[in-house]
mmCIF file of C-alpha atoms and ligand atoms in Angstrom:
data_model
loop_
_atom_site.group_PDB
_atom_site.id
_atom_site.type_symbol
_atom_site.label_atom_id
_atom_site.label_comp_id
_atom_site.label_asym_id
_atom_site.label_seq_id
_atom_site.Cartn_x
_atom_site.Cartn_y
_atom_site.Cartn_z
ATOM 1 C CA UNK I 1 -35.232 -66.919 107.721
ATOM 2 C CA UNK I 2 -37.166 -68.869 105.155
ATOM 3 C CA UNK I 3 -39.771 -66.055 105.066
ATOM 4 C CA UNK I 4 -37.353 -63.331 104.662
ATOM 5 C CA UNK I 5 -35.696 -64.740 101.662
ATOM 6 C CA UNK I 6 -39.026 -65.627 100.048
ATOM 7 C CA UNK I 7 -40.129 -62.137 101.025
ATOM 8 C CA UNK I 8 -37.039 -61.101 99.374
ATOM 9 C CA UNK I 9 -37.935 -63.090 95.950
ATOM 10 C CA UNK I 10 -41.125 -61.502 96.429
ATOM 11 C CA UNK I 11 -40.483 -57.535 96.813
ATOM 12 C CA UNK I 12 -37.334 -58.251 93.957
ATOM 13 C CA UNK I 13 -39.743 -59.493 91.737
ATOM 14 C CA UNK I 14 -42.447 -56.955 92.098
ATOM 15 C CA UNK I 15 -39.948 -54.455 92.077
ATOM 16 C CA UNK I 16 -38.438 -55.048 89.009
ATOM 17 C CA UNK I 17 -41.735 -55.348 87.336
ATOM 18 C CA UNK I 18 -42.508 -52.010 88.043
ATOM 19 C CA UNK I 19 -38.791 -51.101 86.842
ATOM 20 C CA UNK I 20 -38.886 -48.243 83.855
ATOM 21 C CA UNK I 21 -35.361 -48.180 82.588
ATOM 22 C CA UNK I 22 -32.134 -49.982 82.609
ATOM 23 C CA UNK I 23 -30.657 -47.598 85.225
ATOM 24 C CA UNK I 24 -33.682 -48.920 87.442
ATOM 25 C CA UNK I 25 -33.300 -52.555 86.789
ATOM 26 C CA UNK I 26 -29.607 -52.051 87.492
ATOM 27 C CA UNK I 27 -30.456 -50.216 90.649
ATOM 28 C CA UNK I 28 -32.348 -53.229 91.721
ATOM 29 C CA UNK I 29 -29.886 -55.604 91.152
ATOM 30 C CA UNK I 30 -27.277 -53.665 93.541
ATOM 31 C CA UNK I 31 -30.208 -53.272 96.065
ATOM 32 C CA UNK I 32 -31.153 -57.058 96.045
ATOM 33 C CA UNK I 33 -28.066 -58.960 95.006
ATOM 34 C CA UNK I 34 -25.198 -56.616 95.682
ATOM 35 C CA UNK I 35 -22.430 -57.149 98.453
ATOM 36 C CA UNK I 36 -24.271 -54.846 100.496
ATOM 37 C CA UNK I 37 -27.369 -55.887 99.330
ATOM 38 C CA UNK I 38 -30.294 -57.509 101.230
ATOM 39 C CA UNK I 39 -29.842 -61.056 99.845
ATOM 40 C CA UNK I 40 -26.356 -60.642 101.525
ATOM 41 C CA UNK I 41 -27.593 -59.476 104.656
ATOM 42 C CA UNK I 42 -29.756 -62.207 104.995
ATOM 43 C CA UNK I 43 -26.738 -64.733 104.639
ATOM 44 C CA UNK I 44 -24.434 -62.904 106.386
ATOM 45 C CA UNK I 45 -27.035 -64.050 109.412
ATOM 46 C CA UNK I 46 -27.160 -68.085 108.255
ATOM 47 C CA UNK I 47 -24.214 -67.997 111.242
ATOM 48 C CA UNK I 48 -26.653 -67.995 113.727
ATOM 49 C CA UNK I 49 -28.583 -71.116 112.316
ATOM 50 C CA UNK I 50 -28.062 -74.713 113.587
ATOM 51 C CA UNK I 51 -25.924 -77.297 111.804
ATOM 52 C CA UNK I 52 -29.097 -78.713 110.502
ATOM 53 C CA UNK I 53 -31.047 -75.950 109.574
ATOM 54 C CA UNK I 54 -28.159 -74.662 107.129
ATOM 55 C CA UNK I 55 -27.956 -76.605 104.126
ATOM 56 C CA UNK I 56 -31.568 -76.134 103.275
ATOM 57 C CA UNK I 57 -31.622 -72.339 103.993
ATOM 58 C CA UNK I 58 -28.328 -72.302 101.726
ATOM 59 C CA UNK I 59 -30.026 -74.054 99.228
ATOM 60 C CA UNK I 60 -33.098 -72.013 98.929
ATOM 61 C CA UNK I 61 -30.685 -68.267 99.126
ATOM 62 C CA UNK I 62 -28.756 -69.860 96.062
ATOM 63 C CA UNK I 63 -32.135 -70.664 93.995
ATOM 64 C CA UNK I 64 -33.560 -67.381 95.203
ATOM 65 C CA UNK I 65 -30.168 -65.611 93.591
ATOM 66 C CA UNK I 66 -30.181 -67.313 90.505
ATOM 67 C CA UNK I 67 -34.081 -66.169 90.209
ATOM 68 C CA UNK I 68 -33.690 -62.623 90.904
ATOM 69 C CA UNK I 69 -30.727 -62.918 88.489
ATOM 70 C CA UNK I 70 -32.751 -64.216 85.330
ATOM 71 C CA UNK I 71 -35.632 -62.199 86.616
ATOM 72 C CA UNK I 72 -33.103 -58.971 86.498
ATOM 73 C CA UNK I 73 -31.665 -60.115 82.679
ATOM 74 C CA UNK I 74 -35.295 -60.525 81.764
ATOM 75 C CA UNK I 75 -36.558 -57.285 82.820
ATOM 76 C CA UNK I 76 -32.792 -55.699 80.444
ATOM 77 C CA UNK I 77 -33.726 -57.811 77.945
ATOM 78 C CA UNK I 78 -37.260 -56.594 77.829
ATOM 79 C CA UNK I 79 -36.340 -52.865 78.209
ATOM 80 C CA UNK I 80 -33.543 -53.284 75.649
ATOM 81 C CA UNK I 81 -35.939 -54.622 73.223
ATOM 82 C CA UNK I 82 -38.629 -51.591 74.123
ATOM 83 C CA UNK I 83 -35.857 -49.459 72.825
ATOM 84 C CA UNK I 84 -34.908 -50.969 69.775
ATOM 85 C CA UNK I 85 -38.474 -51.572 68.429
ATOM 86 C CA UNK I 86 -39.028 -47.829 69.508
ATOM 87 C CA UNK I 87 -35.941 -46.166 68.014
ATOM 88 C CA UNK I 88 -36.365 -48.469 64.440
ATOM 89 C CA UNK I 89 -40.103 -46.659 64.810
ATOM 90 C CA UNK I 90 -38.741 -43.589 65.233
ATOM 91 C CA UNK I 91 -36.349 -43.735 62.663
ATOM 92 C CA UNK I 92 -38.835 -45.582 59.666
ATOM 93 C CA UNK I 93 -37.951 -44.417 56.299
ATOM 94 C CA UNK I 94 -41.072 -43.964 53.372
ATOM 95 C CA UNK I 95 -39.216 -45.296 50.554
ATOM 96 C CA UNK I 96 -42.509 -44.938 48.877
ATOM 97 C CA UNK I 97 -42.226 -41.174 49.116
ATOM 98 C CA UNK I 98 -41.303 -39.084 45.932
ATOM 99 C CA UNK I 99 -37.571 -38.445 45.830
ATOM 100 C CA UNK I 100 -36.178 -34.467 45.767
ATOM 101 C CA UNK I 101 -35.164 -33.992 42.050
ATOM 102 C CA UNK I 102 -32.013 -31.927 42.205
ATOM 103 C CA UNK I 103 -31.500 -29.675 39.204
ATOM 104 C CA UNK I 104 -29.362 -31.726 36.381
ATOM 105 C CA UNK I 105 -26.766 -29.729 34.609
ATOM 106 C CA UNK I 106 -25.771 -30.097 30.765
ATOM 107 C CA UNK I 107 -22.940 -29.708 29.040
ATOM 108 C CA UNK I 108 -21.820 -26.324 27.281
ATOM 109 C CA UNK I 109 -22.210 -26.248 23.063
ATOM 110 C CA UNK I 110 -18.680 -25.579 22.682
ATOM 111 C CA UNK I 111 -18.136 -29.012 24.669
ATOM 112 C CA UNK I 112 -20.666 -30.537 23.219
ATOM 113 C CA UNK I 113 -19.049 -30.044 19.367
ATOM 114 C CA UNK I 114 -15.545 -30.191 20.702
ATOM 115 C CA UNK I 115 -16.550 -34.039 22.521
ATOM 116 C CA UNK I 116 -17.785 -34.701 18.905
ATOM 117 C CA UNK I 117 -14.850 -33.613 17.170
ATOM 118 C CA UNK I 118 -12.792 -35.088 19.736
ATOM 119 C CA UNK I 119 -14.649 -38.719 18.964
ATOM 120 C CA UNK I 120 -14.590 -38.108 15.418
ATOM 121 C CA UNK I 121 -11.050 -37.812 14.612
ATOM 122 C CA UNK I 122 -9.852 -40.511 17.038
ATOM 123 C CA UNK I 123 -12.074 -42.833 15.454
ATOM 124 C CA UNK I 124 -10.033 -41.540 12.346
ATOM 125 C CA UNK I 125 -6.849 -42.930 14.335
ATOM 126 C CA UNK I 126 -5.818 -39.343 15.685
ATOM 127 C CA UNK I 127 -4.258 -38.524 19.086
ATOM 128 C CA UNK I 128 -5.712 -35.775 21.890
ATOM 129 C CA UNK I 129 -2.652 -33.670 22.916
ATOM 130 C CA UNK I 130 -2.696 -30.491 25.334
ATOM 131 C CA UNK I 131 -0.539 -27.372 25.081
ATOM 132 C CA UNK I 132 -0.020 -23.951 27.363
ATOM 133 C CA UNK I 133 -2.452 -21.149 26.653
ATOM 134 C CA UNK I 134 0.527 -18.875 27.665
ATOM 135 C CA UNK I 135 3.199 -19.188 25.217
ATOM 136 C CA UNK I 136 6.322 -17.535 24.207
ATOM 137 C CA UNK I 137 7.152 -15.679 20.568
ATOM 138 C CA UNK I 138 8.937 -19.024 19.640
ATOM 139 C CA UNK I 139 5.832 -21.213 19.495
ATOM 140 C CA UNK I 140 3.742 -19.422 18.687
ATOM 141 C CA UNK I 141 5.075 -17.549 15.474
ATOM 142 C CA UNK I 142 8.955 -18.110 15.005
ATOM 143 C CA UNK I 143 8.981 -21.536 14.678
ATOM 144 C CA UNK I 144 5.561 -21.483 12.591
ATOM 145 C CA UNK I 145 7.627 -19.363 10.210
ATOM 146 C CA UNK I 146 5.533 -16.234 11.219
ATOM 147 C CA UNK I 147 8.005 -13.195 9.316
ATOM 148 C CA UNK I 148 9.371 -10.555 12.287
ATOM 149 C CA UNK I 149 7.531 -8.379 10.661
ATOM 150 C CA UNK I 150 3.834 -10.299 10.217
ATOM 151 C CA UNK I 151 0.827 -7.556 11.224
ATOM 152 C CA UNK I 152 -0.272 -10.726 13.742
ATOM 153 C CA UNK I 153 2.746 -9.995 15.732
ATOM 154 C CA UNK I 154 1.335 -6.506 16.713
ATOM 155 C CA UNK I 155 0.124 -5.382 19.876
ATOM 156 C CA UNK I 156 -3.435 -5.326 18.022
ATOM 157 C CA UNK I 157 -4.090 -8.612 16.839
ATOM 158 C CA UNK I 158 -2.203 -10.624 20.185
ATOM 159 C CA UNK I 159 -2.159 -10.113 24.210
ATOM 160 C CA UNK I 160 1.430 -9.844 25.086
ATOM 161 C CA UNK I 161 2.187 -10.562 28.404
ATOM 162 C CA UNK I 162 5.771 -9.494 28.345
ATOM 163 C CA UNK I 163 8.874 -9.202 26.513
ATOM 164 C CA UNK I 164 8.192 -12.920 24.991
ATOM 165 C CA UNK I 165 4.929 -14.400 26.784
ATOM 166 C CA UNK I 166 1.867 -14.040 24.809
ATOM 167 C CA UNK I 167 -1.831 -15.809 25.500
ATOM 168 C CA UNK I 168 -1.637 -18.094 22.350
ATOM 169 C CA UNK I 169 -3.348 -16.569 19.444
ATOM 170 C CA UNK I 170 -3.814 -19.929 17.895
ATOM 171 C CA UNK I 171 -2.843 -23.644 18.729
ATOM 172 C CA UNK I 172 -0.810 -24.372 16.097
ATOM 173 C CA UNK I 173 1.929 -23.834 18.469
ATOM 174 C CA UNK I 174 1.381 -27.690 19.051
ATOM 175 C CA UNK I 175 2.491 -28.162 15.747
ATOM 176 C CA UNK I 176 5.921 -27.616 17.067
ATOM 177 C CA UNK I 177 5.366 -29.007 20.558
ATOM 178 C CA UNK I 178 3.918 -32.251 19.280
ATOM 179 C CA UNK I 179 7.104 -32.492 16.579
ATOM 180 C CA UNK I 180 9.394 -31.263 19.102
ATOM 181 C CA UNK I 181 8.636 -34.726 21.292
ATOM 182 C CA UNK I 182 6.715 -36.976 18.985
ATOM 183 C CA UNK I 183 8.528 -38.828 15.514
ATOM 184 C CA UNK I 184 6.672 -39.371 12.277
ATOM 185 C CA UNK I 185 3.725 -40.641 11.598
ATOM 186 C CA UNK I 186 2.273 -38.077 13.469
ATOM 187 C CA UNK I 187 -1.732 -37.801 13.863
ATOM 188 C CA UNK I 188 -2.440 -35.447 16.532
ATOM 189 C CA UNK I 189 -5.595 -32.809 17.521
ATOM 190 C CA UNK I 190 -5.067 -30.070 20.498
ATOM 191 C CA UNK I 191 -8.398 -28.513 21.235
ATOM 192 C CA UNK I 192 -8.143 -25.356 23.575
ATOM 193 C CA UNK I 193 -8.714 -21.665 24.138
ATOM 194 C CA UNK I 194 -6.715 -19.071 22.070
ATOM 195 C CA UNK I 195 -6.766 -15.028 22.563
ATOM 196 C CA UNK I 196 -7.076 -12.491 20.268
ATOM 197 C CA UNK I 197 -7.929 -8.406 20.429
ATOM 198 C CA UNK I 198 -10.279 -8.738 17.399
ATOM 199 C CA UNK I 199 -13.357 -6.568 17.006
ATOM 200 C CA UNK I 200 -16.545 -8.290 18.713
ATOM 201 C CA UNK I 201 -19.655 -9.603 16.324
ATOM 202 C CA UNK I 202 -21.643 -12.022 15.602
ATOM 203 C CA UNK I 203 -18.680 -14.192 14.606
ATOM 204 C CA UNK I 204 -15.848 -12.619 16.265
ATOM 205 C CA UNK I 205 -14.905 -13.524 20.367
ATOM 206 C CA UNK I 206 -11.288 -12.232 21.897
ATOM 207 C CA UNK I 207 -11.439 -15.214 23.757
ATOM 208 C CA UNK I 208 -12.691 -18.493 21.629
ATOM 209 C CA UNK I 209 -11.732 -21.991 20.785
ATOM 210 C CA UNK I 210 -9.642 -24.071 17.834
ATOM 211 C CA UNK I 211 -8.740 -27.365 17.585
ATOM 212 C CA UNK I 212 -5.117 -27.805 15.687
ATOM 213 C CA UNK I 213 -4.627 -31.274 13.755
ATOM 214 C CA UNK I 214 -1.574 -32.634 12.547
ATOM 215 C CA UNK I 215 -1.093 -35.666 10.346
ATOM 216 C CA UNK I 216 3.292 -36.073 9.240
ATOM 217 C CA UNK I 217 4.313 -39.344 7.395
ATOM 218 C CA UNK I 218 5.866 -40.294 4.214
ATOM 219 C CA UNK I 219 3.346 -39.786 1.061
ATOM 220 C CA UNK I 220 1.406 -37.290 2.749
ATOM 221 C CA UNK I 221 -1.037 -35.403 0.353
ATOM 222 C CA UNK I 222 -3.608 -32.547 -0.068
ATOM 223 C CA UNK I 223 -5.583 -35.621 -0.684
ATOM 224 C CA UNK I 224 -5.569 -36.575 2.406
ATOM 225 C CA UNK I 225 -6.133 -33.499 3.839
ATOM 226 C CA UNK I 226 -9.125 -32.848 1.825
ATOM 227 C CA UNK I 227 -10.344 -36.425 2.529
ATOM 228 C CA UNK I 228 -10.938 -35.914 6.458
ATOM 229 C CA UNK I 229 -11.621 -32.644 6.607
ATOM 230 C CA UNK I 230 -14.777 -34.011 4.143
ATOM 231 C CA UNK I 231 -15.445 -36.807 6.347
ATOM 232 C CA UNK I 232 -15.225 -34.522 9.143
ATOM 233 C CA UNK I 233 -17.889 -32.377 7.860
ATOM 234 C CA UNK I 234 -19.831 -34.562 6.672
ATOM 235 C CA UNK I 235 -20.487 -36.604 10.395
ATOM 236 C CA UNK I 236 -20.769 -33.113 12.071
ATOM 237 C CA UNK I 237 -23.368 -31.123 9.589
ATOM 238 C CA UNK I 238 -24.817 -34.165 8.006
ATOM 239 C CA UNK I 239 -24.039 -35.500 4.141
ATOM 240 C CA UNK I 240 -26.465 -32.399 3.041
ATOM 241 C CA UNK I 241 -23.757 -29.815 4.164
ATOM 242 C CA UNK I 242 -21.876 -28.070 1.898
ATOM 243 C CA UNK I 243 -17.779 -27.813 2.238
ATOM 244 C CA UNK I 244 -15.838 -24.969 0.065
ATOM 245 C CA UNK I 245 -12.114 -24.748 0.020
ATOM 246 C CA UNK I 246 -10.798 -21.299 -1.223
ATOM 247 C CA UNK I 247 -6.871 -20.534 -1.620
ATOM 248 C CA UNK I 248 -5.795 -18.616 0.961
ATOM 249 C CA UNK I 249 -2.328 -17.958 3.023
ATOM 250 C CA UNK I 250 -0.768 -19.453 6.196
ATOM 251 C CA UNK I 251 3.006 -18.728 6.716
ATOM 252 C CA UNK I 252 2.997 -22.055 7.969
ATOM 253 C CA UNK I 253 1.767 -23.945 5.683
ATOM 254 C CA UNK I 254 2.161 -24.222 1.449
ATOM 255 C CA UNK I 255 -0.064 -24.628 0.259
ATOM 256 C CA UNK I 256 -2.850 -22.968 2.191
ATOM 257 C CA UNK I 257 -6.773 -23.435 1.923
ATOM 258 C CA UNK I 258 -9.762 -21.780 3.951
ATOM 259 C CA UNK I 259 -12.347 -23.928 4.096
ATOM 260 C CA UNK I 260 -16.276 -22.712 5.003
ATOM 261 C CA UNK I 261 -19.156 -24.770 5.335
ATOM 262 C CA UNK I 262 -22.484 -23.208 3.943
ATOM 263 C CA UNK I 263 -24.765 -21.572 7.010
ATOM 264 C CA UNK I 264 -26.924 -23.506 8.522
ATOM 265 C CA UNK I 265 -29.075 -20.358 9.720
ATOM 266 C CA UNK I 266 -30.008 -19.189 6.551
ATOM 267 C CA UNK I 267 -29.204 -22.399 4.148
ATOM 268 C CA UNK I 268 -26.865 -20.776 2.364
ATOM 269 C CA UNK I 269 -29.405 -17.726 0.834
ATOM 270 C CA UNK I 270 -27.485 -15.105 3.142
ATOM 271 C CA UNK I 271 -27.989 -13.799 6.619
ATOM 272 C CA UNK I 272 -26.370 -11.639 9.301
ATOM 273 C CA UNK I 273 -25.086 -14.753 10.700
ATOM 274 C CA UNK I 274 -22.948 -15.218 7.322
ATOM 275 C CA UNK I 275 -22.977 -12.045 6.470
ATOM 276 C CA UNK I 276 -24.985 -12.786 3.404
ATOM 277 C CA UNK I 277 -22.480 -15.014 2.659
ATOM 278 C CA UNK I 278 -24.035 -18.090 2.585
ATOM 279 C CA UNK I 279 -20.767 -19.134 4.001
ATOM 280 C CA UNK I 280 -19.315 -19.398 7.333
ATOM 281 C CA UNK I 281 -15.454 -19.258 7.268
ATOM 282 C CA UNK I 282 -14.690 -22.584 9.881
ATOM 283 C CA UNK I 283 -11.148 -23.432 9.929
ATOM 284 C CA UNK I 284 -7.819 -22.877 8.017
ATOM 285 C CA UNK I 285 -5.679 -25.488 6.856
ATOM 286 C CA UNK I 286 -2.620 -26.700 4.272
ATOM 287 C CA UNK I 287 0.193 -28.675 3.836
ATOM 288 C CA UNK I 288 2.869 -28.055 6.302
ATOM 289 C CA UNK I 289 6.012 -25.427 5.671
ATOM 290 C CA UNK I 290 8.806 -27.271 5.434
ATOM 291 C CA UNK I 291 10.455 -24.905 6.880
ATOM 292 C CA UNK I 292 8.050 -25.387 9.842
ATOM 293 C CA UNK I 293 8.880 -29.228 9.559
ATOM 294 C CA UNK I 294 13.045 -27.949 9.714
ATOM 295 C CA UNK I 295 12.601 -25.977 12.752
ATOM 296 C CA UNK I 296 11.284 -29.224 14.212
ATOM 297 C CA UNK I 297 14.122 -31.657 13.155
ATOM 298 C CA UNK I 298 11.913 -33.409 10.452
ATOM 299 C CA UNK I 299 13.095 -33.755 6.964
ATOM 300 C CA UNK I 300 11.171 -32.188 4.276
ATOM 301 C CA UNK I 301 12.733 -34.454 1.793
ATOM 302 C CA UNK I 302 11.340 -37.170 3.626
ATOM 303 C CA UNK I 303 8.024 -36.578 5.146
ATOM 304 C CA UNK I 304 5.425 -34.132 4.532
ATOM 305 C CA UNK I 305 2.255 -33.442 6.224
ATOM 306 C CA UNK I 306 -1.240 -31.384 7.140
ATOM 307 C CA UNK I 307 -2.251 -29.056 9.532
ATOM 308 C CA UNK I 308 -5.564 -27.750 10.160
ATOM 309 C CA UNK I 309 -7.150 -25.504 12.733
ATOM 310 C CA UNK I 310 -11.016 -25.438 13.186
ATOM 311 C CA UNK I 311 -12.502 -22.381 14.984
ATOM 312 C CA UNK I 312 -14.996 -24.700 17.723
ATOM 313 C CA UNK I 313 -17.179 -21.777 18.925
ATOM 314 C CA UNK I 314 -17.986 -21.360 15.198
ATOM 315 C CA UNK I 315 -18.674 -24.965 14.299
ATOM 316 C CA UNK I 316 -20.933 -24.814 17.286
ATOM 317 C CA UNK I 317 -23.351 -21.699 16.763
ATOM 318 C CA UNK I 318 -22.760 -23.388 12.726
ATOM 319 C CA UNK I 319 -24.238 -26.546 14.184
ATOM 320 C CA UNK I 320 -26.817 -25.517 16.110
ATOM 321 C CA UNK I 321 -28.175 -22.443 14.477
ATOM 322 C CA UNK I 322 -27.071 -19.905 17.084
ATOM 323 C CA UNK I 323 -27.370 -16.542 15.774
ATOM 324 C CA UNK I 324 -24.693 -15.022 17.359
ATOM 325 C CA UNK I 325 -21.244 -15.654 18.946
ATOM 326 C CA UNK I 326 -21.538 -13.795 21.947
ATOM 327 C CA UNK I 327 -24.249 -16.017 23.339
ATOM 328 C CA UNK I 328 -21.832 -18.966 24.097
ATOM 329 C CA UNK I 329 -20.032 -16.175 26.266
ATOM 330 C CA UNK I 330 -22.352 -14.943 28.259
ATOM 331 C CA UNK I 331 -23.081 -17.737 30.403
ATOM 332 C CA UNK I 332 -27.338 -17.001 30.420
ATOM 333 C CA UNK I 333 -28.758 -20.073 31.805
ATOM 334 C CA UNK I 334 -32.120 -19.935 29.566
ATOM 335 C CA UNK I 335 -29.720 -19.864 26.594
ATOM 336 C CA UNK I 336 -27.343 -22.322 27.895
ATOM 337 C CA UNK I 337 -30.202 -25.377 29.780
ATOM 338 C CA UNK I 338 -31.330 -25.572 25.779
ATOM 339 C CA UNK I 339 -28.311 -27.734 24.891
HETATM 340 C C1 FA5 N 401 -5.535 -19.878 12.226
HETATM 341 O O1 FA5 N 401 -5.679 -19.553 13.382
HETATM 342 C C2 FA5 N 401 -4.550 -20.921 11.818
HETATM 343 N N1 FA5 N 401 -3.713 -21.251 12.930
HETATM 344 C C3 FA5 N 401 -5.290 -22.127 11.303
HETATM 345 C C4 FA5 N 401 -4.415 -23.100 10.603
HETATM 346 C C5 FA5 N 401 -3.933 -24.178 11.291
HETATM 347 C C6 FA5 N 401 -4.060 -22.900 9.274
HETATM 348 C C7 FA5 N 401 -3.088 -25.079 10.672
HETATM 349 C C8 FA5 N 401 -3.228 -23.794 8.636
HETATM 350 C C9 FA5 N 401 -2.780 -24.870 9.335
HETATM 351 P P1 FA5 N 401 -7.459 -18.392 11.362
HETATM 352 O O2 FA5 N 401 -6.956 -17.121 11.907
HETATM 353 O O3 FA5 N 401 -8.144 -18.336 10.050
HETATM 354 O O4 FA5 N 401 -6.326 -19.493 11.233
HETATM 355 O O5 FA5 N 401 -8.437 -19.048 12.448
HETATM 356 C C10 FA5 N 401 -8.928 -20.367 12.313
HETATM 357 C C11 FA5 N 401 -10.422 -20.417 12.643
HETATM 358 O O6 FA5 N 401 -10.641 -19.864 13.948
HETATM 359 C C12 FA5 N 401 -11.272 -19.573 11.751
HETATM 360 O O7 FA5 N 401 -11.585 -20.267 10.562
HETATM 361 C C13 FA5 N 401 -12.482 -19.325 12.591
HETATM 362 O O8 FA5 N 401 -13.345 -20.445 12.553
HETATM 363 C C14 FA5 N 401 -11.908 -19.232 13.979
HETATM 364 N N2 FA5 N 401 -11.739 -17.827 14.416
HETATM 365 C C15 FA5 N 401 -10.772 -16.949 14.074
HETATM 366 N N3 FA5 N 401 -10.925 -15.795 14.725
HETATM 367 C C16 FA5 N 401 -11.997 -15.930 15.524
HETATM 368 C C17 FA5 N 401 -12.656 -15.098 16.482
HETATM 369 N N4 FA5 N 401 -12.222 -13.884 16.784
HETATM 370 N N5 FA5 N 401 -13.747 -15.580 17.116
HETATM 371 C C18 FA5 N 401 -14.193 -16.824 16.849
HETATM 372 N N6 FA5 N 401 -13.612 -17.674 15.996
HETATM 373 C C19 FA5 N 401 -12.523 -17.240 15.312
#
């Protein structure tokens, strides 16, 4: 019996050296140590052996099992390691190899100028507010003190949308929104897209940008209006650029100025930019109406204020010497990747 467990040992050993994978090892195991396997056998026959004989051959089938046992975790061991060391092969990254350079995006002129203007004037203390690019009649010409009878009103100069909903032609209508919610002192900008059926050129989009600003306190001044719409200028063009206010008329606002900034494309000489100008027209602006401020529960007796709104798609072909309008519309990448 002595020989058949040590032949055991033997063939167990042997055969798990020749074992390829885990299922084999694990074969092995059942087939050596396993209820039904041959170790067993073997003891199932120690019956037969004399009183004397027994403890030794017990002895020798329990250091025979705990052999084949560490030989079997081993072997696992072994194979497990195999694997790993082969799968970390496998999967081996070259971080020394060049990187795929995905295509980088920029940022749109009109965004560009309107982050600018955005930074500018809050570092002058004003607010960023929003407004709806569908509005009714109300905001965006009753309460601005827009006549019934003002040519804007017509069918050719605004996109009605029904009785009373229009696509904002402007966004002074947060004028009156901001008023409606906010109390003096008031410094506010909206930027966002306003609508209008005007004739397409150079310097004329039915779809393009403004940026309103509001300032309402006590003391307020054309001085003060003048003052940051110069400082204004003056960080966006450069202390070289030319400002020009001309009277002009807003029925919201008394009184009312135009102000242009001379054209950077020609330098003021004349161009079809400017229309040989030398000028390009870049917002309107003047002291609020107070009946605008009355329509708004804000007494005219009391406060008084500014408004301004700045055409952005002009300040940005203005600022970077974009010949025409319709190229911030058309969405041509080999215009558009310059910026
Ligand atoms: C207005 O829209 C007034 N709401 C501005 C204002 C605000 C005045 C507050 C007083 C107080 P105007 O129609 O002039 O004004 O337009 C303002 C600016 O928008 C213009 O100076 C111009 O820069 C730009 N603009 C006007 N029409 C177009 C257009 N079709 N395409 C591109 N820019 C335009």
């Amino acid at each position: 019996m002595k020989e058949q467990l040590e032949q055991i040992r033997a063939a167990a050993k042997q055969a798990l050296s020749g074992a390829a994978t885990g299922q084999d090892v694990d074969a092995l195991r059942v087939r050596f140590l396993g209820k039904k396997g041959e170790l067993t056998a073997i003891l199932k026959q120690m019956g037969s052996l004399s009183p004397a004989e027994r403890p030794a051959i017990g002895q020798l089938a329990n250091e025979i099992r705990a052999d084949i046992e560490q030989a079997v975790a081993q072997r696992m061991r072994a194979m497990q390691e195999k694997a790993t060391a082969h799968r970390l092969q496998r999967e081996t990254v070259d971080i020394t190899m060049p990187g795929k350079v995905s295509p980088q995006g920029c940022l749109h002129p009109v965004n560009l100028v309107t982050e600018d203007l955005i930074a500018i004037f809050q570092s002058m203390g004003f607010d960023v507010v929003d407004g709806p690019e569908v509005e009714t009649e109300y905001y965006n010409f009753t309460a601005l003190n827009v006549p019934q009878d003002h040519p804007a009103r017509d069918m050719q100069d605004t996109f009605f949308l029904g009785d009373d909903l229009l696509l904002r032609s402007q966004t002074s209508c947060a004028q009156i929104r901001t008023m409606e919610t906010r109390k003096p002192p008031i410094r506010v900008i909206c930027p966002g897209r306003v609508f209008r059926a005007d004739e397409v050129d150079a310097t004329h989009s039915p779809v393009f940008h403004q940026c309103e600003g509001l300032v309402v306190d006590k003391g307020i001044t054309m001085c003060n209006l003048k003052g940051v719409l110069e400082q204004f200028a003056r960080e966006i063009y450069g202390p070289e650029t030319k400002v020009r206010f001309r009277p002009s008329f807003f029925p919201f606002t008394e009184p009312s100025v135009e102000v242009d900034v001379s054209c950077a494309e020609c330098g003021g000489k004349g161009c079809r930019v400017c229309k040989d100008a030398g000028w390009i027209e870049l917002l309107g602006a003047g002291m609020v109406h107070p009946n605008v401020l009355r329509a708004c529960g804000i007494d005219p007796e009391v406060y008084s204020g500014f408004a301004f709104g700045i055409g952005l798609d002009r300040l940005a072909i203005t600022r970077y010497k974009i010949s025409d309008i319709r190229l911030l519309f058309e969405n041509d990448l080999r215009f558009l990747s310059q910026f």
